[in-house]
Coordinates of C-alpha atoms in Angstrom, one line a residue:
M786 CA 0.0 0.0 0.0
A787 CA 3.0 2.3 0.3
T788 CA 3.5 2.1 -3.4
Q789 CA 0.3 1.2 -5.2
I790 CA -3.0 -0.7 -4.7
Y791 CA -5.5 -2.0 -7.2
P792 CA -9.0 -2.3 -5.5
I793 CA -11.8 -4.0 -7.3
E794 CA -15.0 -1.9 -7.9
T795 CA -17.4 -4.5 -6.6
S796 CA -20.6 -3.0 -8.2
A797 CA -18.9 -3.0 -11.7
L798 CA -17.7 -6.6 -11.1
A799 CA -21.2 -7.6 -10.2
K800 CA -22.6 -6.0 -13.4
W801 CA -19.9 -7.2 -15.9
G802 CA -18.7 -10.5 -14.4
N803 CA -16.0 -12.1 -16.4
Q804 CA -15.9 -9.1 -18.8
Y805 CA -14.5 -6.9 -16.0
G806 CA -11.0 -5.6 -17.0
Q807 CA -11.0 -7.4 -20.3
D808 CA -11.2 -4.1 -22.3
S809 CA -11.4 -0.4 -21.8
S810 CA -15.2 -0.4 -21.9
H811 CA -15.3 -2.8 -19.0
A812 CA -12.6 -1.0 -16.9
V813 CA -13.1 1.3 -13.9
S814 CA -10.5 4.0 -12.8
D815 CA -10.1 5.8 -9.5
G816 CA -6.8 7.5 -10.7
A817 CA -5.9 10.5 -12.7
Y818 CA -6.6 8.8 -16.0
Q819 CA -9.0 6.5 -17.7
I820 CA -8.1 4.0 -20.3
R821 CA -9.7 4.2 -23.8
N822 CA -9.5 2.1 -27.0
W823 CA -7.9 -0.9 -25.4
N824 CA -8.3 -4.6 -25.4
S825 CA -5.8 -7.4 -24.8
S826 CA -5.0 -7.9 -28.5
K827 CA -4.3 -4.2 -29.3
D828 CA -0.9 -2.6 -29.3
T829 CA -2.1 1.0 -29.0
W830 CA -4.4 2.7 -26.6
N831 CA -5.0 6.1 -24.9
L832 CA -5.2 7.5 -21.4
V833 CA -7.5 10.4 -20.9
T834 CA -8.0 12.5 -17.8
N835 CA -10.6 11.2 -15.3
P836 CA -13.1 14.0 -14.5
K837 CA -14.0 12.3 -11.2
Y838 CA -10.4 12.2 -10.0
Y839 CA -10.1 14.2 -6.7
D840 CA -7.4 16.5 -8.1
A841 CA -8.5 16.5 -11.8
K842 CA -7.9 20.3 -12.2
R843 CA -4.2 19.9 -11.5
V844 CA -3.6 17.2 -14.2
A845 CA -2.0 19.1 -17.0
I846 CA -1.5 16.4 -19.7
K847 CA -5.0 15.6 -20.8
K848 CA -4.3 12.7 -23.2
I849 CA -1.5 10.2 -23.6
H850 CA -1.2 7.9 -26.6
F851 CA 0.6 4.6 -26.0
Q852 CA 2.2 2.4 -28.7
V853 CA 3.8 -1.0 -28.1
V854 CA 7.1 -1.6 -30.0
G855 CA 9.1 -4.8 -30.4
S856 CA 12.6 -3.6 -29.8
P857 CA 14.8 -0.8 -28.3
Q858 CA 15.9 0.0 -31.9
T859 CA 12.3 0.8 -32.9
S860 CA 11.9 2.9 -29.7
F861 CA 15.0 4.9 -30.5
K862 CA 14.0 5.5 -34.1
L863 CA 10.5 6.7 -33.2
F864 CA 12.0 9.2 -30.7
Q865 CA 14.6 10.2 -33.2
S866 CA 11.9 11.0 -35.8
G867 CA 9.8 12.9 -33.3
S868 CA 7.0 10.4 -33.5
V869 CA 7.0 9.9 -29.7
D870 CA 7.8 12.1 -26.8
E871 CA 8.8 9.4 -24.4
T872 CA 10.2 5.9 -24.8
Q873 CA 12.3 3.3 -22.9
I874 CA 15.5 2.0 -24.4
S875 CA 18.2 -0.5 -23.5
G876 CA 21.4 -2.2 -24.6
S877 CA 23.6 -0.5 -27.2
W878 CA 21.0 2.1 -27.9
V879 CA 21.8 3.8 -24.6
N880 CA 25.2 4.7 -26.0
N881 CA 23.6 6.1 -29.1
A882 CA 21.3 8.2 -27.0
R883 CA 24.2 9.5 -25.0
K884 CA 25.6 10.9 -28.2
Q885 CA 22.5 12.2 -29.8
F886 CA 20.1 13.1 -27.0
K887 CA 22.3 13.9 -24.0
N888 CA 19.8 16.4 -22.5
E889 CA 16.8 14.1 -23.0
L890 CA 18.3 10.9 -21.7
K891 CA 17.1 9.9 -18.2
I892 CA 19.1 7.1 -16.5
R893 CA 17.8 6.1 -13.1
Q894 CA 18.6 3.3 -10.7
Y895 CA 15.8 0.7 -10.9
G896 CA 14.7 -1.9 -8.3
Q897 CA 15.3 -4.9 -10.5
L898 CA 18.1 -7.4 -10.1
A899 CA 19.6 -9.9 -12.6
F900 CA 20.8 -13.2 -11.3
I901 CA 21.7 -16.8 -12.3
P902 CA 19.2 -19.5 -11.2
W903 CA 20.8 -22.9 -11.0
N904 CA 19.1 -26.2 -11.5
N905 CA 19.4 -28.2 -8.3
Y906 CA 18.0 -31.3 -10.0
D907 CA 21.1 -31.4 -12.1
K908 CA 24.1 -33.1 -10.6
T909 CA 26.6 -30.7 -12.2
T910 CA 24.9 -27.3 -11.5
R911 CA 23.8 -28.2 -8.0
N912 CA 27.5 -28.4 -7.0
L913 CA 28.3 -25.5 -4.7
N914 CA 31.9 -25.3 -5.6
L915 CA 31.1 -24.9 -9.3
R916 CA 28.7 -22.1 -8.6
R917 CA 31.3 -20.4 -6.4
A918 CA 33.8 -20.7 -9.2
I919 CA 31.5 -19.0 -11.6
S920 CA 30.6 -16.3 -9.2
Y921 CA 34.2 -15.4 -8.3
A922 CA 35.1 -15.4 -12.1
I923 CA 32.5 -12.6 -12.8
N924 CA 33.8 -9.1 -12.5
R925 CA 30.5 -7.4 -11.9
K926 CA 32.0 -3.9 -12.2
Q927 CA 33.3 -4.8 -15.6
L928 CA 30.0 -6.5 -16.6
A929 CA 28.0 -3.4 -15.7
K930 CA 30.3 -0.7 -17.0
H931 CA 31.8 -2.2 -20.1
V932 CA 29.5 -5.1 -21.2
L933 CA 26.1 -3.5 -20.5
N934 CA 27.2 0.2 -20.3
D935 CA 23.6 1.3 -19.9
G936 CA 23.6 2.6 -16.3
S937 CA 23.3 -0.8 -14.7
T938 CA 25.4 -1.3 -11.5
P939 CA 27.1 -4.3 -10.0
A940 CA 25.0 -6.4 -7.7
Q941 CA 26.1 -6.5 -4.1
S942 CA 23.6 -9.1 -3.0
V943 CA 20.2 -10.4 -4.2
V944 CA 18.7 -7.1 -2.9
P945 CA 19.0 -4.0 -5.1
E946 CA 20.8 -0.9 -3.8
G947 CA 18.6 2.0 -2.7
E948 CA 15.5 0.0 -1.8
V949 CA 15.8 0.2 2.0
K950 CA 18.1 1.6 4.7
D951 CA 19.0 0.1 8.0
A952 CA 18.6 1.7 11.4
S953 CA 21.8 3.7 11.0
G954 CA 20.6 5.2 7.7
K955 CA 23.0 3.2 5.6
D956 CA 21.9 1.3 2.5
F957 CA 20.9 -2.3 3.1
N958 CA 23.9 -3.7 1.3
A959 CA 26.4 -1.9 3.6
G960 CA 25.4 -4.5 6.2
V961 CA 25.8 -7.5 4.0
T962 CA 29.1 -9.1 5.3
H963 CA 29.8 -11.7 2.6
K964 CA 30.7 -9.7 -0.4
L965 CA 30.4 -10.6 -4.1
T966 CA 34.0 -10.2 -5.2
Y967 CA 36.0 -10.9 -8.4
N968 CA 39.0 -13.2 -7.7
L969 CA 40.1 -15.5 -10.5
A970 CA 42.6 -17.4 -8.4
T971 CA 39.8 -18.2 -5.9
A972 CA 37.5 -19.2 -8.8
K973 CA 40.2 -21.7 -10.0
K974 CA 40.5 -23.2 -6.5
Y975 CA 36.7 -23.8 -6.3
F976 CA 36.7 -25.3 -9.8
A977 CA 39.4 -27.8 -8.8
R978 CA 37.2 -28.8 -5.8
A979 CA 34.2 -29.2 -8.1
Q980 CA 36.3 -31.4 -10.4
Q981 CA 37.2 -33.6 -7.4
Q982 CA 33.6 -33.8 -6.1
L983 CA 32.1 -34.5 -9.5
G984 CA 34.8 -37.1 -10.3
R985 CA 35.7 -35.7 -13.7
K986 CA 38.3 -33.4 -15.2
K987 CA 36.1 -31.8 -17.9
I988 CA 32.9 -30.1 -16.7
S989 CA 30.3 -28.6 -19.0
F990 CA 26.9 -27.0 -18.6
Q991 CA 24.5 -24.9 -20.7
L992 CA 23.5 -21.3 -19.8
I993 CA 20.2 -20.2 -21.2
S994 CA 19.2 -16.5 -21.6
A995 CA 16.4 -14.4 -23.0
D996 CA 17.1 -13.3 -26.6
T997 CA 17.6 -9.6 -25.9
D998 CA 20.8 -7.8 -26.7
A999 CA 21.6 -7.2 -23.1
Y1000 CA 21.0 -10.8 -21.9
K1001 CA 22.9 -12.2 -24.9
A1002 CA 25.9 -10.0 -24.0
V1003 CA 25.7 -11.1 -20.3
A1004 CA 25.6 -14.8 -21.2
E1005 CA 28.5 -14.4 -23.6
Y1006 CA 30.5 -12.5 -20.9
I1007 CA 29.9 -15.3 -18.4
Q1008 CA 30.9 -17.9 -21.1
A1009 CA 34.2 -15.9 -21.8
Q1010 CA 35.0 -15.6 -18.0
S1011 CA 34.5 -19.3 -17.5
K1012 CA 37.2 -20.0 -20.0
K1013 CA 39.6 -18.0 -17.8
I1014 CA 38.9 -20.4 -15.0
S1015 CA 40.1 -23.5 -16.8
P1016 CA 40.2 -24.9 -20.4
D1017 CA 38.4 -27.9 -18.8
L1018 CA 35.3 -25.8 -18.1
D1019 CA 32.9 -25.4 -21.0
V1020 CA 29.9 -23.2 -20.7
S1021 CA 27.6 -23.2 -23.8
V1022 CA 25.1 -20.5 -24.4
R1023 CA 21.6 -20.7 -25.8
S1024 CA 19.2 -17.7 -26.3
L1025 CA 15.5 -18.2 -26.1
P1026 CA 12.4 -16.0 -26.3
L1027 CA 11.6 -15.0 -22.7
Q1028 CA 8.4 -17.0 -22.5
Q1029 CA 10.1 -20.1 -23.6
E1030 CA 12.9 -19.5 -21.2
I1031 CA 10.4 -19.2 -18.3
S1032 CA 8.8 -22.4 -19.5
N1033 CA 12.1 -24.2 -19.4
F1034 CA 12.7 -22.9 -15.9
S1035 CA 9.3 -24.0 -14.7
N1036 CA 9.8 -27.5 -16.2
H1037 CA 13.3 -27.8 -14.8
N1038 CA 14.5 -28.1 -18.4
F1039 CA 17.8 -26.2 -17.9
Q1040 CA 21.1 -26.3 -16.1
A1041 CA 21.7 -22.6 -15.5
G1042 CA 20.2 -19.3 -16.8
T1043 CA 19.9 -15.6 -16.5
L1044 CA 16.8 -13.9 -15.1
G1045 CA 15.6 -10.6 -13.6
W1046 CA 13.3 -9.9 -10.8
S1047 CA 11.6 -6.7 -9.7
T1048 CA 9.3 -5.9 -6.8
D1049 CA 6.3 -3.6 -6.2
F1050 CA 6.9 -3.1 -2.5
P1051 CA 10.0 -1.8 -0.7
D1052 CA 11.0 -4.8 1.4
P1053 CA 14.1 -7.1 0.8
I1054 CA 12.0 -10.2 1.6
D1055 CA 10.6 -10.2 -2.0
Y1056 CA 14.2 -10.7 -3.3
L1057 CA 15.3 -13.1 -0.5
N1058 CA 12.3 -15.3 -1.4
L1059 CA 14.1 -16.0 -4.7
A1060 CA 15.8 -18.8 -2.7
S1061 CA 13.2 -19.7 -0.1
K1062 CA 10.7 -22.5 -0.1
A1063 CA 7.9 -20.0 -0.7
G1064 CA 9.6 -18.2 -3.5
V1065 CA 7.3 -18.1 -6.6
I1066 CA 10.3 -18.2 -9.0
N1067 CA 12.5 -20.5 -7.0
F1068 CA 12.2 -22.8 -9.9
T1069 CA 14.2 -25.7 -8.5
K1070 CA 13.1 -25.2 -4.9
W1071 CA 16.7 -24.8 -3.6
T1072 CA 16.6 -25.0 0.1
N1073 CA 19.1 -24.7 3.0
P1074 CA 18.1 -25.2 6.6
K1075 CA 20.1 -22.2 7.9
Y1076 CA 18.8 -19.9 5.2
Q1077 CA 15.2 -21.1 5.6
A1078 CA 15.4 -20.6 9.4
L1079 CA 16.4 -17.0 8.8
I1080 CA 13.5 -16.5 6.4
D1081 CA 11.1 -17.9 8.9
Q1082 CA 12.4 -15.5 11.6
I1083 CA 12.1 -12.6 9.2
N1084 CA 8.5 -13.5 8.5
D1085 CA 7.7 -13.6 12.3
T1086 CA 7.1 -9.9 12.4
K1087 CA 5.3 -9.9 15.7
N1088 CA 8.4 -10.8 17.7
Q1089 CA 10.9 -8.3 16.4
T1090 CA 11.5 -4.6 15.8
P1091 CA 11.9 -3.2 12.3
A1092 CA 15.7 -2.7 13.0
Q1093 CA 16.0 -6.3 14.1
R1094 CA 14.2 -7.5 11.0
I1095 CA 16.6 -5.6 8.7
K1096 CA 19.6 -7.2 10.5
L1097 CA 18.0 -10.6 9.9
Q1098 CA 17.5 -9.8 6.3
Q1099 CA 21.1 -8.7 6.0
R1100 CA 22.3 -11.9 7.5
A1101 CA 20.1 -13.8 5.0
A1102 CA 21.5 -11.9 2.1
S1103 CA 25.1 -12.6 3.3
L1104 CA 24.4 -16.3 3.7
L1105 CA 22.8 -16.4 0.2
N1106 CA 25.9 -14.8 -1.3
Q1107 CA 28.0 -17.4 0.4
L1108 CA 25.8 -20.4 -0.5
Q1109 CA 25.0 -19.3 -4.1
G1110 CA 21.4 -20.4 -4.0
V1111 CA 21.2 -17.9 -6.8
T1112 CA 24.1 -15.9 -8.1
P1113 CA 23.4 -12.1 -8.2
L1114 CA 24.8 -10.3 -11.3
Y1115 CA 23.7 -6.7 -11.7
Q1116 CA 21.1 -4.1 -10.9
Y1117 CA 19.1 -2.8 -13.8
S1118 CA 18.9 0.8 -14.7
S1119 CA 15.7 2.5 -16.0
V1120 CA 16.6 4.3 -19.2
H1121 CA 14.2 6.6 -20.9
L1122 CA 14.2 9.2 -23.6
L1123 CA 12.0 12.1 -22.6
S1124 CA 11.3 15.1 -24.8
N1125 CA 12.4 18.5 -23.4
K1126 CA 8.8 19.6 -24.1
V1127 CA 7.6 17.4 -21.2
K1128 CA 8.3 18.5 -17.6
G1129 CA 7.6 17.0 -14.1
I1130 CA 8.0 13.3 -15.0
D1131 CA 10.6 11.1 -13.2
Y1132 CA 11.3 7.4 -12.8
P1133 CA 11.3 5.9 -9.3
L1134 CA 13.2 2.9 -8.0
I1135 CA 10.0 1.0 -7.5
G1136 CA 6.9 1.4 -9.6
Y1137 CA 6.4 3.6 -12.7
Q1138 CA 6.4 7.2 -13.8
K1139 CA 3.4 9.4 -12.7
Y1140 CA 2.0 11.2 -15.7
E1141 CA -0.4 13.1 -13.5
Y1142 CA 2.6 15.2 -12.3
G1143 CA 3.7 16.0 -15.9
S1144 CA 3.1 19.1 -17.9
W1145 CA 4.0 20.6 -21.3
K1146 CA 6.7 23.2 -21.5

């Protein structure tokens, strides 16, 4: 409720039944805008001001036209031609925007974290020492700055930076004691242990990723870094459409992958649950008794203060870095092109831009 809440208008639900929310003629709004000309198969629609909104007189932008596009290249080209006033971009197009639209480029930290989920049903990828070897071989600063180069930042834990502060006013990750560090020598030591435990010299596994420019680049970077560990380690890469990748995760038809997770409420538990029994995208149900005990303590909110709860969450994040239930990679950035004609719109860490606060220059 601190960010957003979507109540159901019960009288409209009673009137429309299963049609409720299926198109714009069966939608109810209590916000600054109402949706028009929309159904689930359309890739364009409009928002128009809601005359019954409590502060309708203050809403300056009266109509917004939305258009779905298939790639950041299309987004960039539409903005370049003046066909749109705002759009989101990613990947290599961020660099192009830095050159052409420096004053209209908005790069903000975003509460979404990319990580590697490992298949614990697979003998190879459930090996902790192999996971640790891969994690230590990843230079997260290099990955964020030189591979992505889109404003993304190195992950410090499974919890994004800037989401919450501890009792002393420091960022959550300042209290995470087990750091995600780059150390190739340590990676080699862990790989040697994995070879011994798995009983074979040559080790291989497949890393799947979504078929976007950014995720392809990340997967190829991990593949290249693995070669630095040992010539006996072979990481193959396969790119899939996101929905197929999710299906593979759900069916345990994978060994390792890359994935992102964002939240809609400012609490680290939503990220810590990526590796808990209750985690909705803990696809392989990785569990650890010490980690789960911490999660259970965190969820027992009646018997702790907020400051104590944050400390428990920091301990859980530290333990997860150590145990590699998932391997954090980087924190996303939110990158938009916004015309200088539009004022008053910004991009928060959690949630979405508020057009009701915007205006025309």
